Short mmCIF file of C-alpha atoms in Angstrom, two decimals:
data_model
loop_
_atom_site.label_atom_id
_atom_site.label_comp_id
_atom_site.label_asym_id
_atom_site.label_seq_id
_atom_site.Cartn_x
_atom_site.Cartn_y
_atom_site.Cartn_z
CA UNK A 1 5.44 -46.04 -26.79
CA UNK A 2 7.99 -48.99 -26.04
CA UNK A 3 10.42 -50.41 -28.60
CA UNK A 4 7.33 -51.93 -30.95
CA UNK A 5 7.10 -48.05 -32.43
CA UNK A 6 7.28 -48.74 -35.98
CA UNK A 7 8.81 -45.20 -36.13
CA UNK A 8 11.47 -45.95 -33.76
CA UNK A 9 12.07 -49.04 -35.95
CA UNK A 10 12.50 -47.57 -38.80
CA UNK A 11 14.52 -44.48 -37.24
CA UNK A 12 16.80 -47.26 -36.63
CA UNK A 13 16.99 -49.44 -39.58
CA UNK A 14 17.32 -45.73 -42.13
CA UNK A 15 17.67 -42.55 -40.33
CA UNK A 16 16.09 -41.04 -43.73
CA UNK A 17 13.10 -43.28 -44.38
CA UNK A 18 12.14 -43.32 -41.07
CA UNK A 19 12.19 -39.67 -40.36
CA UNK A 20 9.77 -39.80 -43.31
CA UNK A 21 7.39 -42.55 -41.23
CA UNK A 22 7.48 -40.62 -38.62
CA UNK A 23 6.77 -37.47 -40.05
CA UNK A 24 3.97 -39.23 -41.59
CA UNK A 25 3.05 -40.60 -38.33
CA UNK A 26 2.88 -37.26 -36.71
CA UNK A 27 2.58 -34.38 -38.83
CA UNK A 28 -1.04 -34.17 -38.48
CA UNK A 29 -0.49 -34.09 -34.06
CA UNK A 30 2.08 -31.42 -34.68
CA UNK A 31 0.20 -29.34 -37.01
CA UNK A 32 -2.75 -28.92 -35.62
CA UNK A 33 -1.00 -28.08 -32.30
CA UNK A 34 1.06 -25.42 -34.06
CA UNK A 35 -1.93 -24.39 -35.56
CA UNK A 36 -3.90 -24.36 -32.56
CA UNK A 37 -1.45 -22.88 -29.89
CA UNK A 38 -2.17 -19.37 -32.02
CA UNK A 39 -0.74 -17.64 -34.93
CA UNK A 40 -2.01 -17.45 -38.68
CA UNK A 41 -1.82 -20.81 -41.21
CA UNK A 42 1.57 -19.76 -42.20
CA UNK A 43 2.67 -19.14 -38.78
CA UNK A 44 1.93 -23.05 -38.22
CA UNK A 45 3.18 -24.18 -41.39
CA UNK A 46 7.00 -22.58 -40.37
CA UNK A 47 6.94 -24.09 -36.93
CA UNK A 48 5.99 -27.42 -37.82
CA UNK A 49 8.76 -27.30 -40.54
CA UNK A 50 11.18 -25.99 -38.34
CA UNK A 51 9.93 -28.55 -35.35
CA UNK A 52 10.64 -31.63 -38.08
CA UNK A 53 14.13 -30.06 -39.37
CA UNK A 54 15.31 -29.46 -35.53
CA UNK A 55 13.85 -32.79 -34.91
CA UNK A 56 15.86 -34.60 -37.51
CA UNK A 57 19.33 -32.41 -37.19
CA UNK A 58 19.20 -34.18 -33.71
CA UNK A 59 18.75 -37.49 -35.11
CA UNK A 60 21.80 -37.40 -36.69
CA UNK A 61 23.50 -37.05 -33.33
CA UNK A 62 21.79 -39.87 -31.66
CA UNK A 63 22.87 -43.32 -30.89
CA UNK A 64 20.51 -46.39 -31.18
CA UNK A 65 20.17 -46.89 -27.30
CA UNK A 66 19.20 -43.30 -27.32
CA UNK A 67 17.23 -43.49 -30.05
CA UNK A 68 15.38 -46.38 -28.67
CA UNK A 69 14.46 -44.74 -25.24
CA UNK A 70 12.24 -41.91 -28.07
CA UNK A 71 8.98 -41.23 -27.53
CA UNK A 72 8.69 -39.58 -30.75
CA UNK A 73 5.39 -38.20 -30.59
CA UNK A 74 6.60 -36.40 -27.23
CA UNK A 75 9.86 -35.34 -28.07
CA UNK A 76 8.52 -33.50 -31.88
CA UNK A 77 5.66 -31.92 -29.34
CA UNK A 78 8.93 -30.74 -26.92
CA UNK A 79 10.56 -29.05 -29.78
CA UNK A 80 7.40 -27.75 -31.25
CA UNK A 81 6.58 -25.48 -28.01
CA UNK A 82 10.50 -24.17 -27.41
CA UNK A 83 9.84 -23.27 -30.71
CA UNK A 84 6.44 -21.66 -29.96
CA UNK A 85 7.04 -20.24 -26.70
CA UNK A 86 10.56 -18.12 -28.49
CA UNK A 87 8.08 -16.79 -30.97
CA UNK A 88 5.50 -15.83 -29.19
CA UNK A 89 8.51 -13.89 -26.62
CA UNK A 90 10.07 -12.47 -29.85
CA UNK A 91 6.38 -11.56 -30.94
CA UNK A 92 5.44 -9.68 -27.57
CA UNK A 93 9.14 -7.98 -28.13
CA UNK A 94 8.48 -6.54 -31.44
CA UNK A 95 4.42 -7.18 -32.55
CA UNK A 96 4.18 -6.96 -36.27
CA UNK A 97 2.41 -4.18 -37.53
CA UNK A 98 -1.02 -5.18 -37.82
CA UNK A 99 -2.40 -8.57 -36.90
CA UNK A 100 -1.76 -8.38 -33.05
CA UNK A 101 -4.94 -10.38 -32.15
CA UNK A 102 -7.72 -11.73 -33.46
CA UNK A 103 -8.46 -13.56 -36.61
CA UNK A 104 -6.85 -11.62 -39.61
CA UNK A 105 -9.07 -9.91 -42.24
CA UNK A 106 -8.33 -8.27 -45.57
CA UNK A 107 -4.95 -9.66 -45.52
CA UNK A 108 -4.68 -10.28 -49.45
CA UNK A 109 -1.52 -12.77 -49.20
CA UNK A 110 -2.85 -16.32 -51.29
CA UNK A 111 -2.20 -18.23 -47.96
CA UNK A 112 -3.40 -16.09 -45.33
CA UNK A 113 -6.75 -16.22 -47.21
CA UNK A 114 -6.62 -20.11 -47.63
CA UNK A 115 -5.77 -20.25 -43.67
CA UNK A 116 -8.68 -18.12 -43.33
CA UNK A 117 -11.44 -19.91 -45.15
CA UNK A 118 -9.78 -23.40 -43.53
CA UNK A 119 -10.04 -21.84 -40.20
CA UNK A 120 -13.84 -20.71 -40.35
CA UNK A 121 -14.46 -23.92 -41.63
CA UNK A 122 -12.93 -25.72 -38.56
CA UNK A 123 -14.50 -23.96 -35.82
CA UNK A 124 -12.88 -20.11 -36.35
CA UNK A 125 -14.75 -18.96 -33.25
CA UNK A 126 -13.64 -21.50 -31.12
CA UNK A 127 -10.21 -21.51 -32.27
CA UNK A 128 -10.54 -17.51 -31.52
CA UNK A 129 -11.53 -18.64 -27.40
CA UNK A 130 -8.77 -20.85 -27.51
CA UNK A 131 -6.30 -17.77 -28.15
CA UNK A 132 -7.74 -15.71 -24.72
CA UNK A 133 -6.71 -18.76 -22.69
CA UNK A 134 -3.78 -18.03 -20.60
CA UNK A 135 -0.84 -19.96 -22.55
CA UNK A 136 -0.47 -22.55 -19.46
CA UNK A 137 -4.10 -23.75 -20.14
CA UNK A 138 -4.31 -23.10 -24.27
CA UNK A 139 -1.67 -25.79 -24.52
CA UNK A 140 -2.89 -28.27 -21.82
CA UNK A 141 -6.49 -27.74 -23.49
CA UNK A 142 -4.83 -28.42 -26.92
CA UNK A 143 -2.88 -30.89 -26.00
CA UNK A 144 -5.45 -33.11 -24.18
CA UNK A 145 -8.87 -32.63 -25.71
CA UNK A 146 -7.48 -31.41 -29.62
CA UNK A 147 -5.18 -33.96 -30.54
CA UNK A 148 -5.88 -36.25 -27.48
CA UNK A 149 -3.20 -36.70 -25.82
CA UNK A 150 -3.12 -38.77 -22.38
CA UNK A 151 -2.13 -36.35 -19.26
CA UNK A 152 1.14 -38.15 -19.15
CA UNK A 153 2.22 -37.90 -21.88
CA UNK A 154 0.96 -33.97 -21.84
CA UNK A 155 3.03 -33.61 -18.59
CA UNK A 156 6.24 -34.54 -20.07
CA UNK A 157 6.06 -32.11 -23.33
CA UNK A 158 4.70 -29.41 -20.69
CA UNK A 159 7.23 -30.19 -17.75
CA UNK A 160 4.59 -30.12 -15.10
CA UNK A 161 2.99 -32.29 -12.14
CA UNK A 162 0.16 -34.79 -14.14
CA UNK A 163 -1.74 -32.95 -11.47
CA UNK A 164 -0.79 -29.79 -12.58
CA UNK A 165 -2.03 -30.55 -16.63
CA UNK A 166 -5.39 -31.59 -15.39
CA UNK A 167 -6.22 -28.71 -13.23
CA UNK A 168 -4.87 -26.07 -16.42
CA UNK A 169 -7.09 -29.02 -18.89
CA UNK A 170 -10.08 -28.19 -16.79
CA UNK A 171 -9.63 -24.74 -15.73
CA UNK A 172 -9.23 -24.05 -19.34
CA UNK A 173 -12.44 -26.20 -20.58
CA UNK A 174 -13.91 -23.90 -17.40
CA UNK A 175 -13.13 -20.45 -19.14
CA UNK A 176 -13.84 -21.76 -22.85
CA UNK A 177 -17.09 -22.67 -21.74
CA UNK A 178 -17.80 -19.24 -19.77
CA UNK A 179 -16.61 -17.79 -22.60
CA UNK A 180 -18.20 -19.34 -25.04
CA UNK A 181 -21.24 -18.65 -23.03
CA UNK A 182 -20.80 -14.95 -22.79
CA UNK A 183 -20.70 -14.58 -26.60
CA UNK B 1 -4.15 -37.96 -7.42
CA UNK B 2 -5.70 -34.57 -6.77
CA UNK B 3 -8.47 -33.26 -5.42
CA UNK B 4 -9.83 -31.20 -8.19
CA UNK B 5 -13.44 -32.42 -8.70
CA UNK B 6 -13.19 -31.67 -12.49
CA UNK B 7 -10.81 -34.02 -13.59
CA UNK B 8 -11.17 -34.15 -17.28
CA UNK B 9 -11.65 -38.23 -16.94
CA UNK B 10 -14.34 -37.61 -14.43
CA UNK B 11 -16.04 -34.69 -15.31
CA UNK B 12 -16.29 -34.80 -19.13
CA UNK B 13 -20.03 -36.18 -18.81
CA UNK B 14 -20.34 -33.06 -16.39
CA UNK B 15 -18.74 -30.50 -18.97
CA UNK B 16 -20.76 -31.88 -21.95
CA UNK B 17 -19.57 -33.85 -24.71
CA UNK B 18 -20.43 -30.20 -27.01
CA UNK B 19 -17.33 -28.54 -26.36
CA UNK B 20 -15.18 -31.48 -26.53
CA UNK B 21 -16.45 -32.66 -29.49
CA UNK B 22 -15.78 -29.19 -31.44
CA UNK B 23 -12.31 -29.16 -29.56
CA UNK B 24 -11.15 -32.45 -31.06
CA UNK B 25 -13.18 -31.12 -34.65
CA UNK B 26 -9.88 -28.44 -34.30
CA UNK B 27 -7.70 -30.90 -35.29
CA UNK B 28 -6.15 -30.72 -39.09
CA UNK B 29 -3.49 -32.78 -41.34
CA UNK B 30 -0.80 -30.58 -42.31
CA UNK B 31 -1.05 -29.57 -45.89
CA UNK B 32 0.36 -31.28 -48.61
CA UNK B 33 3.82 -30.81 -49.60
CA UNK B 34 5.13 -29.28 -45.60
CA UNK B 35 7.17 -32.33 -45.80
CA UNK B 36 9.35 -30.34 -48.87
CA UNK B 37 9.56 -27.24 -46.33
CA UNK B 38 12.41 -30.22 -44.70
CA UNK B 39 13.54 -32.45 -46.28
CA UNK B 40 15.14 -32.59 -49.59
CA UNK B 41 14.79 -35.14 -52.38
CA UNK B 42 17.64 -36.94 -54.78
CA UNK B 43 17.31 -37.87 -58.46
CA UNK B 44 19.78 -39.21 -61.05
CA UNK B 45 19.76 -37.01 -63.84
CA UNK B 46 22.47 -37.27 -67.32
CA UNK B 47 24.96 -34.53 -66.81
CA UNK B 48 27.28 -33.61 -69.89
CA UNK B 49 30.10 -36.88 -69.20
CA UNK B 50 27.69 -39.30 -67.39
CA UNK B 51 25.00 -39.85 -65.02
CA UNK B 52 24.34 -37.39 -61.92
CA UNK B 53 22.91 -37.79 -58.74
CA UNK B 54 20.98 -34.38 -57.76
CA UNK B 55 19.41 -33.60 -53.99
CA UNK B 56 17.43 -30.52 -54.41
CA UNK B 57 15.10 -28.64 -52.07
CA UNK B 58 12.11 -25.97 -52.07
CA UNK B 59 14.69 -23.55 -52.93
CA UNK B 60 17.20 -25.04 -55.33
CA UNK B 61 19.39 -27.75 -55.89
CA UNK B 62 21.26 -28.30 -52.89
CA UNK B 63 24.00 -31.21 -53.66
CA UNK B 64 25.86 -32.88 -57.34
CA UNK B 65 27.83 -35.65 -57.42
CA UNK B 66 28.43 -37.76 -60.11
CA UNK B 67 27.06 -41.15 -60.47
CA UNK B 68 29.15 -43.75 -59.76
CA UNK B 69 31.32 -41.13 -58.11
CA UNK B 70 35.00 -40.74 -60.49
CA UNK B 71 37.02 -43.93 -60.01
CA UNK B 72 40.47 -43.47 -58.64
CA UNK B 73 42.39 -44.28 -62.45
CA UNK B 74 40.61 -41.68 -64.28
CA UNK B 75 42.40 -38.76 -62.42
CA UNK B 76 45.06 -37.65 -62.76
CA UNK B 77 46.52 -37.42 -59.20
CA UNK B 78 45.85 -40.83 -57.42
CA UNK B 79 45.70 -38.33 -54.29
CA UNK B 80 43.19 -36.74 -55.50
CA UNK B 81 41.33 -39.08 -57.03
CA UNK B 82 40.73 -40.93 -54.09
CA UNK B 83 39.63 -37.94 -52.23
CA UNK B 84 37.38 -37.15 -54.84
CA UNK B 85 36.21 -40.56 -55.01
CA UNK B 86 35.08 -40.42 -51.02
CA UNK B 87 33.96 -37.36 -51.55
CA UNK B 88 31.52 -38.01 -54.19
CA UNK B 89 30.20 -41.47 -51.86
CA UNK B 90 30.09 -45.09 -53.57
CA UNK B 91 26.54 -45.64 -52.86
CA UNK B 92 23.44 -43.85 -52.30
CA UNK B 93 24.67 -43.94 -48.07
CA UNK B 94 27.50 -42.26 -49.20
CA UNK B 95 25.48 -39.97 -51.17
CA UNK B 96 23.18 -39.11 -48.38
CA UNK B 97 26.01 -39.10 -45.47
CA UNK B 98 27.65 -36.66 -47.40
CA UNK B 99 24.47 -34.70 -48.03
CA UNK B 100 23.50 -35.34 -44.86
CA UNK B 101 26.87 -33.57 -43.06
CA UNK B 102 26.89 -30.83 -45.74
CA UNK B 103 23.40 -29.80 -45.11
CA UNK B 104 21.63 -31.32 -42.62
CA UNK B 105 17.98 -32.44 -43.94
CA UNK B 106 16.49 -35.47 -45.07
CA UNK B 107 17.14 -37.00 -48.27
CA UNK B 108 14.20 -38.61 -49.55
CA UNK B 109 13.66 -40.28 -52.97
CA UNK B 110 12.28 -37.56 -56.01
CA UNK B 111 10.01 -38.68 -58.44
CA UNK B 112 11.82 -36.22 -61.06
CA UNK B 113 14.66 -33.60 -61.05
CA UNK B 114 13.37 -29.62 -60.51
CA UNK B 115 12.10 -28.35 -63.54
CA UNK B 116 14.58 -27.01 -66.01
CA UNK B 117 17.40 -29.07 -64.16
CA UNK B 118 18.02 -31.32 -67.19
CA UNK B 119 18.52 -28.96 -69.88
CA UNK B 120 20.35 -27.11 -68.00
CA UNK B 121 22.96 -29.62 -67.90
CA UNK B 122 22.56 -30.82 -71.42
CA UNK B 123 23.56 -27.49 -72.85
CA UNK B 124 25.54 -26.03 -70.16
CA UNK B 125 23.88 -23.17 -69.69
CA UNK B 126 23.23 -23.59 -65.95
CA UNK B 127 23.02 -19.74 -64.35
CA UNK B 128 18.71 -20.15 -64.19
CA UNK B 129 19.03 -23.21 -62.44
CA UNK B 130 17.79 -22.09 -58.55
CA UNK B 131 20.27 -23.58 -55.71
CA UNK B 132 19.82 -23.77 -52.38
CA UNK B 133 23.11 -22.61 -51.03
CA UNK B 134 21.98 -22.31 -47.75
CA UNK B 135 23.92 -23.99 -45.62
CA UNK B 136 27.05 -23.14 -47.00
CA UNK B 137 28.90 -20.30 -45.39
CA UNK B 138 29.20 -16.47 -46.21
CA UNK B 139 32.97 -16.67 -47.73
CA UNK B 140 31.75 -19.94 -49.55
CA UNK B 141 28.67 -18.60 -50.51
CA UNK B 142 30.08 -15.33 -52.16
CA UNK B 143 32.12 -17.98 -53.94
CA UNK B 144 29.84 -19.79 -55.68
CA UNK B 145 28.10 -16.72 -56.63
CA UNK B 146 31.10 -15.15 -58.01
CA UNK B 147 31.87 -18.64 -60.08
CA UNK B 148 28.48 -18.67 -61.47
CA UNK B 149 28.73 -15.33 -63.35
CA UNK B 150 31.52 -17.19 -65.70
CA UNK B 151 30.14 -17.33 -69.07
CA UNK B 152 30.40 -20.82 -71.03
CA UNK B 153 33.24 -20.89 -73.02
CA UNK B 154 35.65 -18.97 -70.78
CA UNK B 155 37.96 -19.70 -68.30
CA UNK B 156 38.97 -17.18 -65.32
CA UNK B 157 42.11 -17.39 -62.43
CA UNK B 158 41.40 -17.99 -58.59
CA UNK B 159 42.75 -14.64 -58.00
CA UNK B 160 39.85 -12.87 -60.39
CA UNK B 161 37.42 -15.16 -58.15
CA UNK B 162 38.85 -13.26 -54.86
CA UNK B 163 38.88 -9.71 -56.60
CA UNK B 164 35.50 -10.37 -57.15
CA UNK B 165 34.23 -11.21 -53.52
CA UNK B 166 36.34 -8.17 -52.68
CA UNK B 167 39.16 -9.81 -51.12
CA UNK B 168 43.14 -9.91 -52.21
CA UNK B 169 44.88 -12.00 -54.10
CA UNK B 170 46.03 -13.59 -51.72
CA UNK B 171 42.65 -15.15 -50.85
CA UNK B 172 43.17 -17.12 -54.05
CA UNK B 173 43.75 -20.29 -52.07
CA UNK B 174 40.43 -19.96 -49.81
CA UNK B 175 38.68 -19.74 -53.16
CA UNK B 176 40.64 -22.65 -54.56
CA UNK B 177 39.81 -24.51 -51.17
CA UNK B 178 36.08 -23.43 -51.65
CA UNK B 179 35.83 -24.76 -55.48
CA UNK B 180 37.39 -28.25 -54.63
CA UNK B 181 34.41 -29.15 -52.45
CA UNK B 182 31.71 -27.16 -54.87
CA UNK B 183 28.52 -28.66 -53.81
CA UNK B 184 26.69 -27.89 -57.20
CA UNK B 185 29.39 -28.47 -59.77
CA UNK B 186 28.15 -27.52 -63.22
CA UNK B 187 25.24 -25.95 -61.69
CA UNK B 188 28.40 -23.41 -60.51
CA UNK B 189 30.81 -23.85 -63.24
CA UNK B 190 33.95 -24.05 -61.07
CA UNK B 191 35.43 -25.74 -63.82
CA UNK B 192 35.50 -22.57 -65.52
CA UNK B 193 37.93 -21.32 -62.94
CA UNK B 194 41.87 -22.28 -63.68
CA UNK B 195 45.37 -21.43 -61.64
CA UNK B 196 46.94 -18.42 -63.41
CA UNK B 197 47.79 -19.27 -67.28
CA UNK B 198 45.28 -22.48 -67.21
CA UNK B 199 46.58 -24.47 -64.48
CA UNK B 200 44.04 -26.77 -63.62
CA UNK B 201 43.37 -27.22 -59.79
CA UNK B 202 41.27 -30.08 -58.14
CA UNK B 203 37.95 -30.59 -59.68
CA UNK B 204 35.15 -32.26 -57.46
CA UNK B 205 34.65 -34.58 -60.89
CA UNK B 206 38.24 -34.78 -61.38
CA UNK B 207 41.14 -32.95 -62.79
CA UNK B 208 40.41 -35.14 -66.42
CA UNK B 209 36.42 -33.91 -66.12
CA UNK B 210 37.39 -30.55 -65.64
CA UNK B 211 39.67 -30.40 -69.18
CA UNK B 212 36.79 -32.29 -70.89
CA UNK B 213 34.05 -29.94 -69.61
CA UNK B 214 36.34 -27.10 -70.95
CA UNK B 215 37.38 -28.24 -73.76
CA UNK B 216 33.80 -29.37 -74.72
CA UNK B 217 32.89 -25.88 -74.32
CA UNK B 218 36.07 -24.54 -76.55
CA UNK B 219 38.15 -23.51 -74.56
CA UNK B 220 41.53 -23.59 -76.04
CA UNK B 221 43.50 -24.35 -73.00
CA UNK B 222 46.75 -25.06 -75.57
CA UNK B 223 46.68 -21.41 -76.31
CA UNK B 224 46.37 -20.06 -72.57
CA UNK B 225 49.31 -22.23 -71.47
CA UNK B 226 51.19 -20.98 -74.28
CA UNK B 227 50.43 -17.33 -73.71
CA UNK B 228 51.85 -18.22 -70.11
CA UNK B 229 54.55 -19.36 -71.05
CA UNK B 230 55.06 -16.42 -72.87
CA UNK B 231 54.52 -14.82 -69.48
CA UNK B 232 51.20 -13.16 -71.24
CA UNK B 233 48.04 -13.23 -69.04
CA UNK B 234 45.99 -10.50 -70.46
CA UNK B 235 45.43 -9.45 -74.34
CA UNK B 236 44.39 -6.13 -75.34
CA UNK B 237 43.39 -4.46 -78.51
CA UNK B 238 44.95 -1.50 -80.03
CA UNK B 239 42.14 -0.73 -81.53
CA UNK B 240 39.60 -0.16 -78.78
CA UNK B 241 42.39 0.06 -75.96
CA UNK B 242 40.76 -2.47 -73.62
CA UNK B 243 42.79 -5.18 -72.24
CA UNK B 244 41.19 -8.10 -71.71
CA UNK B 245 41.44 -12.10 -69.87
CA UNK B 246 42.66 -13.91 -72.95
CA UNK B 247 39.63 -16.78 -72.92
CA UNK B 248 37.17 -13.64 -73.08
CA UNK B 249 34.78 -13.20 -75.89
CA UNK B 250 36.21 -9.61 -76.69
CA UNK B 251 39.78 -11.15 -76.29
CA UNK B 252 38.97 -14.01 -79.07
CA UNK B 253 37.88 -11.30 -81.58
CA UNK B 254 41.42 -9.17 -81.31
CA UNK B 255 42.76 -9.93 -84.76
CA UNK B 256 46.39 -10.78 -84.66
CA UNK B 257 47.77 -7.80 -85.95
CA UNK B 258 46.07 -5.54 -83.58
CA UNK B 259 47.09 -8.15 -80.76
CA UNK B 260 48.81 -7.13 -77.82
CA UNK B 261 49.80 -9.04 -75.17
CA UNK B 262 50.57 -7.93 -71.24
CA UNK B 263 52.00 -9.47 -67.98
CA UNK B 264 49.54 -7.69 -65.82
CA UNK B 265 46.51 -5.22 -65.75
CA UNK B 266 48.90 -2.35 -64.55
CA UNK B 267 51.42 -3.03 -67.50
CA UNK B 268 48.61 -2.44 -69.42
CA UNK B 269 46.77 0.77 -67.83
CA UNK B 270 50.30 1.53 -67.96
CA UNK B 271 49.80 1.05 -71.60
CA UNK B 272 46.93 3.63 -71.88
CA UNK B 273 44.41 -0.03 -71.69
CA UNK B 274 41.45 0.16 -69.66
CA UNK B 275 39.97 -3.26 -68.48
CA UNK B 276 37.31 -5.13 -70.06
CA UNK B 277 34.11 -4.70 -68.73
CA UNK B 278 32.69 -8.07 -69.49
CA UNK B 279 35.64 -10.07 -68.14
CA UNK B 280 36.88 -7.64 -65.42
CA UNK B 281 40.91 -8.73 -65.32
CA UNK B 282 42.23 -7.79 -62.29
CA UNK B 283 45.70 -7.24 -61.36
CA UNK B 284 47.43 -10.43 -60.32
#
């Protein structure tokens, strides 16, 4: 993460192009954390969107020695949970009609049936456990052991103690297992 | 560091590799095509006096500017000419600055214009053409919309643009202020929209565009300064007793001798006229 990033290069040679490398670079990280954190396909598809276009509006405003201190990969994870944590506090304010929980059945919309094939295929009932960890330890679990991210580098997105990501990584691999167990 | 005894480094022999193996199996690309969900894409496409440069998104087409933007000698005003000229951006950083500021997303190279773009522009007939007007405001937005509803061949006053977002008159200039920097020329025909009697105003592509694009499309712009100058604005027919904008297609089928011409809609409701209700005049 120091100034060989090719991302960071190319952020700085074409703010265009090399929002494209990174996206490319890191769409996969982001997704499957959006996807991941909870919430249907589409649900993940809008908040990695939204965590690219935020991403890049603030490009635009940055200057190269800021722009060379990025840690991309960090920074797009940053946005991505403000973004998640609003909508899952909007969601809690006014739950939409019918998918509160779990997985969603009979839900005839093309992509919500897509999402839910692609999600059995990937481990639906795991993904499920993941959603009854407390959000603290869902993320650090996500973050860590998901997309494999190293605890520093989880303690800056989450803005907690190193310390503090490994105890919520291994209270949460703790509870997925008793979980897991109980099923 | 702490003294948690299940450290992920430590412990994962402890937890099993099981569940960490089916944690990291969670992980998936992002589907094909998210990136368009951001960021938009630019083409050149032929437009009716020259090549275009297009940036469209998911939604629409978001951004037109001609391509090379209108050099400073074929307007006109020199003034405006050069504005025009940095408006529309020498180069593809121009382009995508301008793009950029307007609507904030990247601006990535498209392998071809939306579908239906081209044609569009061939023939003139642009109203299917989707646009992404997003990030333009309410007032500006209501604009464009308004604009768009001009039919090819016809030609309507700033004011007519302000009746029709429901403001006065006197909004004329805000509309006139909105047109200059049209994002989607063509696409929304603010050529089609004049100063009263066919004054033309400042086109993005020019003042000499705008008479070409109109003229192209018949307008006889001769004929509306002259009824001007006459101090006629609106034409109505004794026959069916609707008045009328004089480039509208009920206007151009008044044969002389049933002609009548008025200074303003209430001259003519004071007439016994009632307006048009393809061309909607609206008192000045």
């Amino acid at each position: 993460m120091s100034d060989t990033d090719p991302v960071l290069k190319a952020l700085q040679d074409d703010l265009d192009e090399g929002f494209a490398e990174m996206y490319a670079a890191h769409r996969a990280t982001v997704f499957s954390v959006a996807l991941r954190l909870g919430g249907s396909w589409a649900d993940a598809e809008d908040h990695t969107a939204e965590t690219f276009l935020r991403a890049y509006r603030a490009l635009t405003g940055y200057d190269r020695e800021r722009l060379a201190a990025l840690q991309p990969r960090a920074w797009l994870l940053t946005i991505l949970m403000n973004i998640w944590r609003n909508w899952v506090r909007s969601r809690v304010r006014n739950p939409p009609p019918d998918l509160r929980d779990e997985p969603v059945d009979g839900v005839c919309r093309r992509a919500d049936v897509e999402a839910a094939a692609e999600l059995r295929e990937t481990g639906d009932e795991l993904a499920g456990l993941l959603g009854r960890l407390p959000e603290e330890q869902r993320a650090a679990v996500v973050l860590r052991h998901v997309v494999d991210l190293p605890v520093a580098e989880i303690a800056t997105v989450l803005k907690i103690p190193q310390g503090t990501v490994k105890s919520h990584v291994s209270r949460g691999l703790r509870r997925l297992r008793t979980l897991g167990g109980a099923r | 560091m702490t003294h948690d005894p299940r450290l992920p480094g430590q412990s994962e022999a402890a937890c099993g590799t099981g569940l960490l193996a089916a944690l990291a199996a969670l992980a998936v690309d992002a589907p094909e095509g998210l990136i368009d969900r951001v960021a938009a894409r630019w083409v050149t496409v032929q437009g009716p006096l020259g090549e275009l440069r297009a940036a469209f998104t998911d939604h629409g087409v978001a951004y037109l500017r001609p391509e090379p933007p209108v050099p400073p000698d074929e307007a006109a005003d020199p003034g405006v000419a050069a504005g025009a000229f940095e408006a529309g951006g020498g180069t593809v950083g121009g382009f995508a600055e301008e793009f950029r500021r307007l609507v904030g997303r990247p601006l990535l190279r498209g392998a071809r214009p939306p579908a239906g773009l081209a044609p569009a522009l061939r023939t003139g007939r642009t109203s299917g053409v989707p646009l992404d007007l997003r990030a333009c405001g309410a007032f500006e937005r209501e604009v464009l919309l308004a604009v768009r509803s001009v039919p090819r061949g016809e030609i309507r006053p700033y004011a007519w643009v302000a009746a029709r977002t429901g403001r006065p008159a006197a909004a004329a200039r805000a509309v006139a202020a909105v047109l200059a920097r049209n994002p989607v020329p063509l696409l929304v025909p603010c050529h089609r929209v004049t100063g009263a009697g066919g004054v033309l105003g400042t086109h993005v592509l020019g003042p000499l565009a705008q008479e070409r694009l109109l003229r192209a499309e018949g307008v006889d712009l001769e004929r509306v300064r002259e009824l001007a100058g006459r101090r006629v604005y609106y034409l109505a027919s004794d026959t069916t007793g609707i008045v009328c904008l004089p480039t509208c297609h009920n206007a151009r089928r008044i044969t002389p001798s049933h002609r009548r011409g008025f200074r303003s809609v209430a001259q003519a409701r004071a007439a016994g006229y009632r307006p048009c209700r393809s061309c909607h005049p609206t008192p000045a």
